[in-house]
CSV table of C-alpha atoms in Angstrom, one decimal:
chain,number,residue,atom,x,y,z
A,1467,UNK,CA,0.1,-0.2,0.0
A,1468,UNK,CA,1.4,3.6,-0.9
A,1469,UNK,CA,2.1,5.7,2.1
A,1470,UNK,CA,2.1,9.4,2.9
A,1471,UNK,CA,3.0,11.5,5.5
A,1472,UNK,CA,0.4,14.3,6.4
A,1473,UNK,CA,0.6,17.1,8.1
A,1474,UNK,CA,-1.9,17.5,10.6
A,1475,UNK,CA,-2.4,20.7,12.9
A,1476,UNK,CA,-5.7,19.9,14.3
A,1477,UNK,CA,-7.4,22.4,12.2
A,1478,UNK,CA,-10.0,22.5,9.3
A,1479,UNK,CA,-7.9,22.2,6.6
A,1480,UNK,CA,-5.5,19.5,7.7
A,1481,UNK,CA,-8.4,17.4,8.6
A,1482,UNK,CA,-10.0,17.7,5.1
A,1483,UNK,CA,-6.3,17.2,3.8
A,1484,UNK,CA,-6.1,13.7,5.8
A,1485,UNK,CA,-9.3,12.6,4.4
A,1486,UNK,CA,-8.6,13.3,1.0
A,1487,UNK,CA,-5.2,11.3,1.6
A,1488,UNK,CA,-7.2,8.5,2.7
A,1489,UNK,CA,-9.9,8.8,0.0
A,1490,UNK,CA,-7.1,8.3,-2.4
A,1491,UNK,CA,-5.7,5.0,-1.0
A,1492,UNK,CA,-2.8,6.1,1.0
A,1493,UNK,CA,-1.7,4.7,4.3
A,1494,UNK,CA,-1.6,7.9,6.2
A,1495,UNK,CA,0.9,8.6,9.0
A,1496,UNK,CA,-0.2,11.8,10.4
A,1497,UNK,CA,2.6,14.4,11.8
A,1498,UNK,CA,1.5,16.8,14.4
A,1499,UNK,CA,4.1,20.0,15.8
A,1500,UNK,CA,3.8,21.0,19.3
A,1501,UNK,CA,5.9,24.3,18.5
A,1502,UNK,CA,5.0,26.1,21.6
A,1503,UNK,CA,1.7,27.6,19.7
A,1504,UNK,CA,-0.6,29.3,21.9
A,1505,UNK,CA,-3.7,27.5,20.7
A,1506,UNK,CA,-2.4,24.4,21.8
A,1507,UNK,CA,-6.2,22.8,22.0
A,1508,UNK,CA,-5.3,21.9,18.2
A,1509,UNK,CA,-3.0,19.4,19.5
A,1510,UNK,CA,-5.7,17.5,21.3
A,1511,UNK,CA,-7.9,18.1,18.0
A,1512,UNK,CA,-5.2,16.4,16.1
A,1513,UNK,CA,-5.2,13.4,18.0
A,1514,UNK,CA,-8.9,12.6,18.0
A,1515,UNK,CA,-8.9,13.5,14.0
A,1516,UNK,CA,-6.1,11.2,13.3
A,1517,UNK,CA,-8.0,8.2,15.0
A,1518,UNK,CA,-11.4,9.1,13.7
A,1519,UNK,CA,-10.2,9.5,10.2
A,1520,UNK,CA,-8.1,6.3,10.4
A,1521,UNK,CA,-4.7,7.4,10.2
A,1522,UNK,CA,-2.2,4.2,10.5
A,1523,UNK,CA,0.0,6.2,13.0
A,1524,UNK,CA,0.3,9.6,14.6
A,1525,UNK,CA,3.3,11.2,15.8
A,1526,UNK,CA,3.9,14.5,17.7
A,1527,UNK,CA,7.2,16.5,17.2
A,1528,UNK,CA,8.3,18.8,19.8
A,1529,UNK,CA,10.1,22.0,18.5
A,1530,UNK,CA,10.2,25.3,20.7
A,1531,UNK,CA,9.5,28.3,18.3
A,1532,UNK,CA,9.1,30.6,21.3
A,1533,UNK,CA,12.7,31.0,21.4
A,1534,UNK,CA,12.5,33.0,18.3
A,1535,UNK,CA,9.0,34.5,18.8
A,1536,UNK,CA,8.1,37.0,16.1
A,1537,UNK,CA,4.6,35.9,16.1
A,1538,UNK,CA,1.5,36.5,18.0
A,1539,UNK,CA,1.1,32.6,18.0
A,1540,UNK,CA,4.4,32.2,19.6
A,1541,UNK,CA,5.5,35.2,21.9
A,1542,UNK,CA,2.9,35.9,24.6
A,1543,UNK,CA,3.7,39.8,24.2
A,1544,UNK,CA,2.3,40.1,20.9
A,1545,UNK,CA,-1.8,40.0,21.0
A,1546,UNK,CA,-3.7,37.8,18.3
A,1547,UNK,CA,-5.2,40.6,16.4
A,1548,UNK,CA,-9.0,40.7,16.1
A,1549,UNK,CA,-10.8,40.2,12.8
A,1550,UNK,CA,-11.9,43.6,11.4
A,1551,UNK,CA,-13.0,42.1,8.0
A,1552,UNK,CA,-10.9,39.6,6.4
A,1553,UNK,CA,-8.9,41.1,3.4
A,1554,UNK,CA,-6.6,38.5,1.5
A,1555,UNK,CA,-3.5,40.2,0.4
A,1556,UNK,CA,-3.6,43.2,2.9
A,1557,UNK,CA,-0.1,42.6,4.3
A,1558,UNK,CA,1.2,39.7,6.4
A,1559,UNK,CA,-0.6,39.5,9.7
A,1560,UNK,CA,1.2,39.1,13.0
A,1561,UNK,CA,-0.2,35.5,13.2
A,1562,UNK,CA,2.5,34.5,10.5
A,1563,UNK,CA,4.9,32.2,12.4
A,1564,UNK,CA,8.5,32.6,10.7
A,1565,UNK,CA,9.4,29.7,8.2
A,1566,UNK,CA,6.6,27.6,10.0
A,1567,UNK,CA,5.6,25.5,6.8
A,1568,UNK,CA,9.4,25.2,5.6
A,1569,UNK,CA,10.1,23.6,9.1
A,1570,UNK,CA,6.9,21.5,9.2
A,1571,UNK,CA,7.3,20.2,5.5
A,1572,UNK,CA,11.5,19.5,6.5
A,1573,UNK,CA,10.3,17.2,9.5
A,1574,UNK,CA,7.5,15.6,7.2
A,1575,UNK,CA,10.1,14.9,4.7
A,1576,UNK,CA,12.5,13.5,7.0
A,1577,UNK,CA,9.9,10.8,8.3
A,1578,UNK,CA,8.7,10.2,4.8
A,1579,UNK,CA,12.3,9.3,3.6
A,1580,UNK,CA,12.5,6.5,6.5
A,1581,UNK,CA,9.1,5.4,5.8
A,1582,UNK,CA,9.8,5.2,2.0
A,1583,UNK,CA,6.4,7.2,1.6
A,1584,UNK,CA,5.8,8.2,-1.8
A,1585,UNK,CA,3.9,11.4,-0.9
A,1586,UNK,CA,3.5,14.2,1.9
A,1587,UNK,CA,0.2,15.9,2.0
A,1588,UNK,CA,0.0,19.5,3.6
A,1589,UNK,CA,-3.3,21.8,3.8
A,1590,UNK,CA,-1.8,24.9,2.5
A,1591,UNK,CA,-4.5,27.1,0.8
A,1592,UNK,CA,-3.9,30.0,-1.3
A,1593,UNK,CA,-7.3,31.4,-1.8
A,1594,UNK,CA,-9.1,32.2,1.7
A,1595,UNK,CA,-6.4,32.5,3.9
A,1596,UNK,CA,-4.7,35.1,5.9
A,1597,UNK,CA,-1.8,36.2,3.5
A,1598,UNK,CA,0.8,33.7,4.6
A,1599,UNK,CA,3.5,33.7,2.1
A,1600,UNK,CA,4.4,29.7,2.8
A,1601,UNK,CA,1.1,28.9,1.6
A,1602,UNK,CA,1.5,29.8,-1.7
A,1603,UNK,CA,1.6,27.3,-4.9
A,1604,UNK,CA,5.2,29.2,-5.7
A,1605,UNK,CA,6.2,27.9,-2.1
A,1606,UNK,CA,5.2,24.4,-2.6
A,1607,UNK,CA,6.7,24.0,-5.8
A,1608,UNK,CA,10.0,25.4,-4.5
A,1609,UNK,CA,10.1,23.0,-1.6
A,1610,UNK,CA,9.2,20.2,-4.1
A,1611,UNK,CA,12.5,21.6,-6.1
A,1612,UNK,CA,14.6,21.6,-3.2
A,1613,UNK,CA,13.3,18.0,-2.0
A,1614,UNK,CA,14.4,16.4,-5.0
A,1615,UNK,CA,18.0,17.4,-4.3
A,1616,UNK,CA,18.3,17.0,-0.5
A,1617,UNK,CA,17.5,13.4,0.3
A,1618,UNK,CA,19.0,10.3,-0.5
A,1619,UNK,CA,15.7,8.6,-1.6
A,1620,UNK,CA,15.4,11.4,-4.4
A,1621,UNK,CA,19.0,11.0,-5.6
A,1622,UNK,CA,18.2,7.1,-5.8
A,1623,UNK,CA,15.2,7.8,-7.8
A,1624,UNK,CA,12.3,7.6,-5.2
A,1625,UNK,CA,11.7,11.4,-4.7
A,1626,UNK,CA,8.5,12.2,-2.5
A,1627,UNK,CA,5.8,14.3,-4.0
A,1628,UNK,CA,4.5,17.0,-2.2
A,1629,UNK,CA,0.8,17.5,-2.4
A,1630,UNK,CA,-1.4,20.3,-1.5
A,1631,UNK,CA,-4.7,19.5,-2.5
A,1632,UNK,CA,-6.5,22.5,-1.0
A,1633,UNK,CA,-4.0,25.1,-2.4
A,1634,UNK,CA,-6.6,26.7,-4.8
A,1635,UNK,CA,-9.7,25.9,-3.3
A,1636,UNK,CA,-12.1,28.5,-1.4
A,1637,UNK,CA,-12.9,27.6,2.3
A,1638,UNK,CA,-16.7,26.7,1.4
A,1639,UNK,CA,-15.2,24.2,-1.1
A,1640,UNK,CA,-12.9,22.9,1.3
A,1641,UNK,CA,-15.7,22.5,4.0
A,1642,UNK,CA,-18.2,21.0,1.3
A,1643,UNK,CA,-15.6,18.5,0.2
A,1644,UNK,CA,-14.7,17.6,3.8
A,1645,UNK,CA,-18.5,17.1,4.6
A,1646,UNK,CA,-18.7,14.9,1.5
A,1647,UNK,CA,-15.7,12.8,2.9
A,1648,UNK,CA,-17.2,12.4,6.4
A,1649,UNK,CA,-15.0,15.1,8.0
A,1650,UNK,CA,-16.5,15.7,11.8
A,1651,UNK,CA,-15.9,19.3,11.8
A,1652,UNK,CA,-16.7,19.6,15.5
A,1653,UNK,CA,-13.3,17.9,16.3
A,1654,UNK,CA,-11.3,20.6,14.8
A,1655,UNK,CA,-9.8,23.7,16.2
A,1656,UNK,CA,-9.1,26.7,14.1
A,1657,UNK,CA,-9.1,29.6,16.5
A,1658,UNK,CA,-5.6,31.1,16.9
A,1659,UNK,CA,-6.5,31.6,20.7
A,1660,UNK,CA,-8.9,28.6,21.9
A,1661,UNK,CA,-9.0,28.0,25.2
A,1662,UNK,CA,-7.7,24.7,26.9
A,1663,UNK,CA,-11.0,23.1,26.1
A,1664,UNK,CA,-10.8,23.9,22.4
A,1665,UNK,CA,-13.4,26.6,22.7
A,1666,UNK,CA,-13.0,29.2,20.1
A,1667,UNK,CA,-12.8,32.9,20.6
A,1668,UNK,CA,-14.8,34.0,17.8
A,1669,UNK,CA,-13.1,37.2,17.2
A,1670,UNK,CA,-9.6,36.4,15.5
A,1671,UNK,CA,-9.1,36.0,11.6
A,1672,UNK,CA,-9.2,32.3,11.8
A,1673,UNK,CA,-12.3,32.4,13.6
A,1674,UNK,CA,-13.5,34.9,11.0
A,1675,UNK,CA,-12.4,32.8,7.8
A,1676,UNK,CA,-14.1,29.6,9.4
A,1677,UNK,CA,-17.6,31.3,10.0
A,1678,UNK,CA,-17.6,32.9,6.7
A,1679,UNK,CA,-16.8,29.6,5.2
A,1680,UNK,CA,-19.6,27.7,6.7
A,1681,UNK,CA,-21.9,30.3,5.8
A,1682,UNK,CA,-21.1,30.2,2.3
A,1683,UNK,CA,-21.0,26.5,1.9
A,1684,UNK,CA,-24.5,26.3,3.2
A,1685,UNK,CA,-23.4,24.0,6.0
A,1686,UNK,CA,-24.1,24.3,9.9
A,1687,UNK,CA,-21.1,25.6,11.7
A,1688,UNK,CA,-20.1,23.0,14.8
A,1689,UNK,CA,-17.6,25.4,16.1
A,1690,UNK,CA,-17.8,25.5,20.0
A,1691,UNK,CA,-17.4,29.1,21.3
A,1692,UNK,CA,-16.4,30.3,24.5
A,1693,UNK,CA,-18.9,32.1,26.5
A,1694,UNK,CA,-17.7,35.8,27.4
């Protein structure tokens, strides 16, 4: 059976990505990363999603990006900005974590080489997203080119292919596809400042994008919000 490493954050997009990889008949090895993120509840969500969507194995990598900071998700001194109307392309927000997807894909590539996995799946999206430079097709293509040069497997003719199946989909399209594949969105945590129980703030960029996506998809939003 062909194998794939799937980057699984615990959010909506990564859950749908895992469901797509499973539908494509990959034996999926889910990789989640504890990097010191503010919204650590997503890691609990990732474990539940991996089990419910039939991942063959899930591993949690530990990486302390708080040592660098530079992001509202890793530096407690930087407040998570509220969503005052989500505008794609209006600049890179404070929730951007420097080099995060480059680091995550590198970890996935290392595991994929050990597993002799044919593929890596990542839920990067360049349409309804917050303006992160490492969610663009150009970045995925550049990492793919690097991966063909950087590993023993690739040099010996067994390069791992990077798949970003959501890259050109709107949030509504992602939600519809996930719904068709049986994703339980109530398990997912998208909020940048979810509490320890996974309850969403309802005010951040991620919450706004998620809420708008469910509305556009005409699918009931199962997000659990904290009561203030």
